[in-house]
Amino acid sequence: MEIVEETATYFKTTVGKNLSDEEAAQQLNELNSSYQEAIIKCLKARKEEIRRALVEKINAISSAQLQDFDWQLKLALSSDKISMLQIPLLNLDLDVRENGEIKPVSIEMNKEELQNLINALEAANKFVLQLK
């Protein structure tokens, strides 16, 4: 059973990271050459099928999809505690479709929170591009 799990992990990792044939074979250097050839042959034959399965698995994480967004930049000039305050705030309004319904989601972020969101979205985009 462990061999099956290790082989499945190898296929998912190789396809997910989009490794070249040489890099994929290099990961099998501990096996004898006939096993290496058989595994690489299977990998080549099923590569697109594995890629589609990985994409479907990722898409199944959430059924929610972004339909539209709007943003506004505001400057907070004061608060109940500080009379003089100049903090830029971003209001982000998202229209998210989930199970056929569009739900509005509003988020207010300061500069640091916005940068964290941008970094997270860039990392997610990079990961998705690797799967293509």
mmCIF file of C-alpha atoms in Angstrom:
data_model
loop_
_atom_site.group_PDB
_atom_site.id
_atom_site.type_symbol
_atom_site.label_atom_id
_atom_site.label_comp_id
_atom_site.label_asym_id
_atom_site.label_seq_id
_atom_site.Cartn_x
_atom_site.Cartn_y
_atom_site.Cartn_z
ATOM 1 C CA MET A 1 0.000 0.000 0.000
ATOM 2 C CA GLU A 2 2.875 2.346 0.780
ATOM 3 C CA ILE A 3 4.266 1.881 -2.739
ATOM 4 C CA VAL A 4 0.956 2.963 -4.261
ATOM 5 C CA GLU A 5 0.820 6.064 -2.045
ATOM 6 C CA GLU A 6 4.437 6.974 -2.812
ATOM 7 C CA THR A 7 3.853 6.518 -6.545
ATOM 8 C CA ALA A 8 0.709 8.673 -6.442
ATOM 9 C CA THR A 9 2.596 11.360 -4.524
ATOM 10 C CA TYR A 10 5.421 11.209 -7.068
ATOM 11 C CA PHE A 11 2.980 11.643 -9.988
ATOM 12 C CA LYS A 12 1.142 14.540 -8.296
ATOM 13 C CA THR A 13 4.366 16.317 -7.376
ATOM 14 C CA THR A 14 5.974 15.829 -10.770
ATOM 15 C CA VAL A 15 2.934 17.082 -12.670
ATOM 16 C CA GLY A 16 2.099 19.812 -10.139
ATOM 17 C CA LYS A 17 5.610 21.248 -10.299
ATOM 18 C CA ASN A 18 5.709 20.751 -14.084
ATOM 19 C CA LEU A 19 9.064 18.962 -13.927
ATOM 20 C CA SER A 20 10.825 18.095 -17.176
ATOM 21 C CA ASP A 21 11.313 14.449 -18.157
ATOM 22 C CA GLU A 22 14.940 14.633 -17.033
ATOM 23 C CA GLU A 23 14.007 16.099 -13.643
ATOM 24 C CA ALA A 24 11.264 13.496 -13.219
ATOM 25 C CA ALA A 25 13.689 10.672 -14.030
ATOM 26 C CA GLN A 26 16.293 12.132 -11.684
ATOM 27 C CA GLN A 27 13.855 11.753 -8.782
ATOM 28 C CA LEU A 28 13.769 8.011 -9.488
ATOM 29 C CA ASN A 29 17.535 7.475 -9.531
ATOM 30 C CA GLU A 30 17.347 4.964 -6.647
ATOM 31 C CA LEU A 31 15.251 2.553 -8.735
ATOM 32 C CA ASN A 32 16.679 0.261 -11.372
ATOM 33 C CA SER A 33 16.402 1.459 -14.962
ATOM 34 C CA SER A 34 13.539 -0.835 -16.003
ATOM 35 C CA TYR A 35 11.342 0.508 -13.175
ATOM 36 C CA GLN A 36 12.357 4.071 -14.031
ATOM 37 C CA GLU A 37 11.375 3.579 -17.666
ATOM 38 C CA ALA A 38 8.014 2.036 -16.736
ATOM 39 C CA ILE A 39 7.146 4.866 -14.343
ATOM 40 C CA ILE A 40 8.227 7.588 -16.783
ATOM 41 C CA LYS A 41 6.219 5.886 -19.540
ATOM 42 C CA CYS A 42 3.115 5.891 -17.315
ATOM 43 C CA LEU A 43 3.753 9.505 -16.362
ATOM 44 C CA LYS A 44 3.989 10.628 -19.987
ATOM 45 C CA ALA A 45 0.836 8.712 -20.931
ATOM 46 C CA ARG A 46 -1.265 10.117 -18.073
ATOM 47 C CA LYS A 47 0.292 13.561 -17.549
ATOM 48 C CA GLU A 48 -2.672 15.588 -18.843
ATOM 49 C CA GLU A 49 -5.159 13.404 -17.002
ATOM 50 C CA ILE A 50 -3.233 13.910 -13.747
ATOM 51 C CA ARG A 51 -3.027 17.670 -14.387
ATOM 52 C CA ARG A 52 -6.808 17.876 -14.932
ATOM 53 C CA ALA A 53 -7.433 15.883 -11.744
ATOM 54 C CA LEU A 54 -5.179 18.234 -9.754
ATOM 55 C CA VAL A 55 -6.960 21.305 -11.142
ATOM 56 C CA GLU A 56 -10.369 19.799 -10.348
ATOM 57 C CA LYS A 57 -9.226 19.009 -6.819
ATOM 58 C CA ILE A 58 -8.101 22.602 -6.317
ATOM 59 C CA ASN A 59 -11.323 23.976 -7.801
ATOM 60 C CA ALA A 60 -13.344 21.777 -5.456
ATOM 61 C CA ILE A 61 -11.817 23.500 -2.429
ATOM 62 C CA SER A 62 -14.409 26.235 -2.800
ATOM 63 C CA SER A 63 -17.373 26.561 -5.085
ATOM 64 C CA ALA A 64 -17.422 30.336 -4.663
ATOM 65 C CA GLN A 65 -16.391 32.431 -7.654
ATOM 66 C CA LEU A 66 -15.654 36.129 -7.863
ATOM 67 C CA GLN A 67 -18.167 37.804 -10.183
ATOM 68 C CA ASP A 68 -17.269 41.473 -9.792
ATOM 69 C CA PHE A 69 -15.391 43.843 -7.522
ATOM 70 C CA ASP A 70 -15.226 47.540 -6.753
ATOM 71 C CA TRP A 71 -12.808 49.472 -4.593
ATOM 72 C CA GLN A 72 -12.586 52.894 -2.985
ATOM 73 C CA LEU A 73 -9.632 54.567 -1.351
ATOM 74 C CA LYS A 74 -10.488 56.649 1.694
ATOM 75 C CA LEU A 75 -8.453 58.742 4.070
ATOM 76 C CA ALA A 76 -9.405 58.530 7.748
ATOM 77 C CA LEU A 77 -8.853 62.041 9.100
ATOM 78 C CA SER A 78 -9.786 61.481 12.738
ATOM 79 C CA SER A 79 -11.124 58.955 15.203
ATOM 80 C CA ASP A 80 -12.823 59.083 18.593
ATOM 81 C CA LYS A 81 -9.400 58.785 20.270
ATOM 82 C CA ILE A 82 -7.150 60.867 18.024
ATOM 83 C CA SER A 83 -8.215 64.238 16.652
ATOM 84 C CA MET A 84 -5.684 64.289 13.808
ATOM 85 C CA LEU A 85 -5.282 61.063 11.902
ATOM 86 C CA GLN A 86 -4.305 60.430 8.309
ATOM 87 C CA ILE A 87 -4.573 56.734 7.562
ATOM 88 C CA PRO A 88 -5.434 55.557 4.054
ATOM 89 C CA LEU A 89 -8.079 52.830 4.029
ATOM 90 C CA LEU A 90 -9.239 50.680 1.153
ATOM 91 C CA ASN A 91 -12.857 49.568 0.907
ATOM 92 C CA LEU A 92 -13.090 46.462 -1.260
ATOM 93 C CA ASP A 93 -16.553 45.290 -2.324
ATOM 94 C CA LEU A 94 -16.728 41.803 -3.806
ATOM 95 C CA ASP A 95 -19.677 40.129 -5.516
ATOM 96 C CA VAL A 96 -19.193 36.398 -4.937
ATOM 97 C CA ARG A 97 -21.317 33.740 -6.641
ATOM 98 C CA GLU A 98 -21.870 30.666 -4.514
ATOM 99 C CA ASN A 99 -24.442 27.983 -5.322
ATOM 100 C CA GLY A 100 -26.055 30.258 -7.927
ATOM 101 C CA GLU A 101 -26.503 33.186 -5.529
ATOM 102 C CA ILE A 102 -24.507 36.406 -5.641
ATOM 103 C CA LYS A 103 -23.465 37.528 -2.172
ATOM 104 C CA PRO A 104 -21.878 40.929 -1.496
ATOM 105 C CA VAL A 105 -18.764 40.929 0.684
ATOM 106 C CA SER A 106 -17.247 44.190 1.955
ATOM 107 C CA ILE A 107 -13.755 44.459 3.392
ATOM 108 C CA GLU A 108 -11.934 47.475 4.834
ATOM 109 C CA MET A 109 -8.136 47.257 4.895
ATOM 110 C CA ASN A 110 -5.231 49.436 5.856
ATOM 111 C CA LYS A 111 -2.045 49.572 3.786
ATOM 112 C CA GLU A 112 -0.408 46.595 5.537
ATOM 113 C CA GLU A 113 -3.494 44.394 5.216
ATOM 114 C CA LEU A 114 -3.803 45.303 1.544
ATOM 115 C CA GLN A 115 -0.175 44.345 0.939
ATOM 116 C CA ASN A 116 -0.763 40.992 2.661
ATOM 117 C CA LEU A 117 -3.801 40.387 0.430
ATOM 118 C CA ILE A 118 -1.827 41.259 -2.703
ATOM 119 C CA ASN A 119 1.011 38.917 -1.670
ATOM 120 C CA ALA A 120 -1.435 36.076 -0.997
ATOM 121 C CA LEU A 121 -3.170 36.578 -4.361
ATOM 122 C CA GLU A 122 0.165 36.674 -6.200
ATOM 123 C CA ALA A 123 1.229 33.426 -4.502
ATOM 124 C CA ALA A 124 -2.086 31.786 -5.415
ATOM 125 C CA ASN A 125 -1.749 32.970 -9.018
ATOM 126 C CA LYS A 126 1.792 31.611 -9.228
ATOM 127 C CA PHE A 127 0.595 28.227 -7.949
ATOM 128 C CA VAL A 128 -2.285 28.103 -10.447
ATOM 129 C CA LEU A 129 0.062 29.017 -13.311
ATOM 130 C CA GLN A 130 2.324 26.111 -12.347
ATOM 131 C CA LEU A 131 -0.607 23.740 -12.784
ATOM 132 C CA LYS A 132 -1.285 24.892 -16.348
#
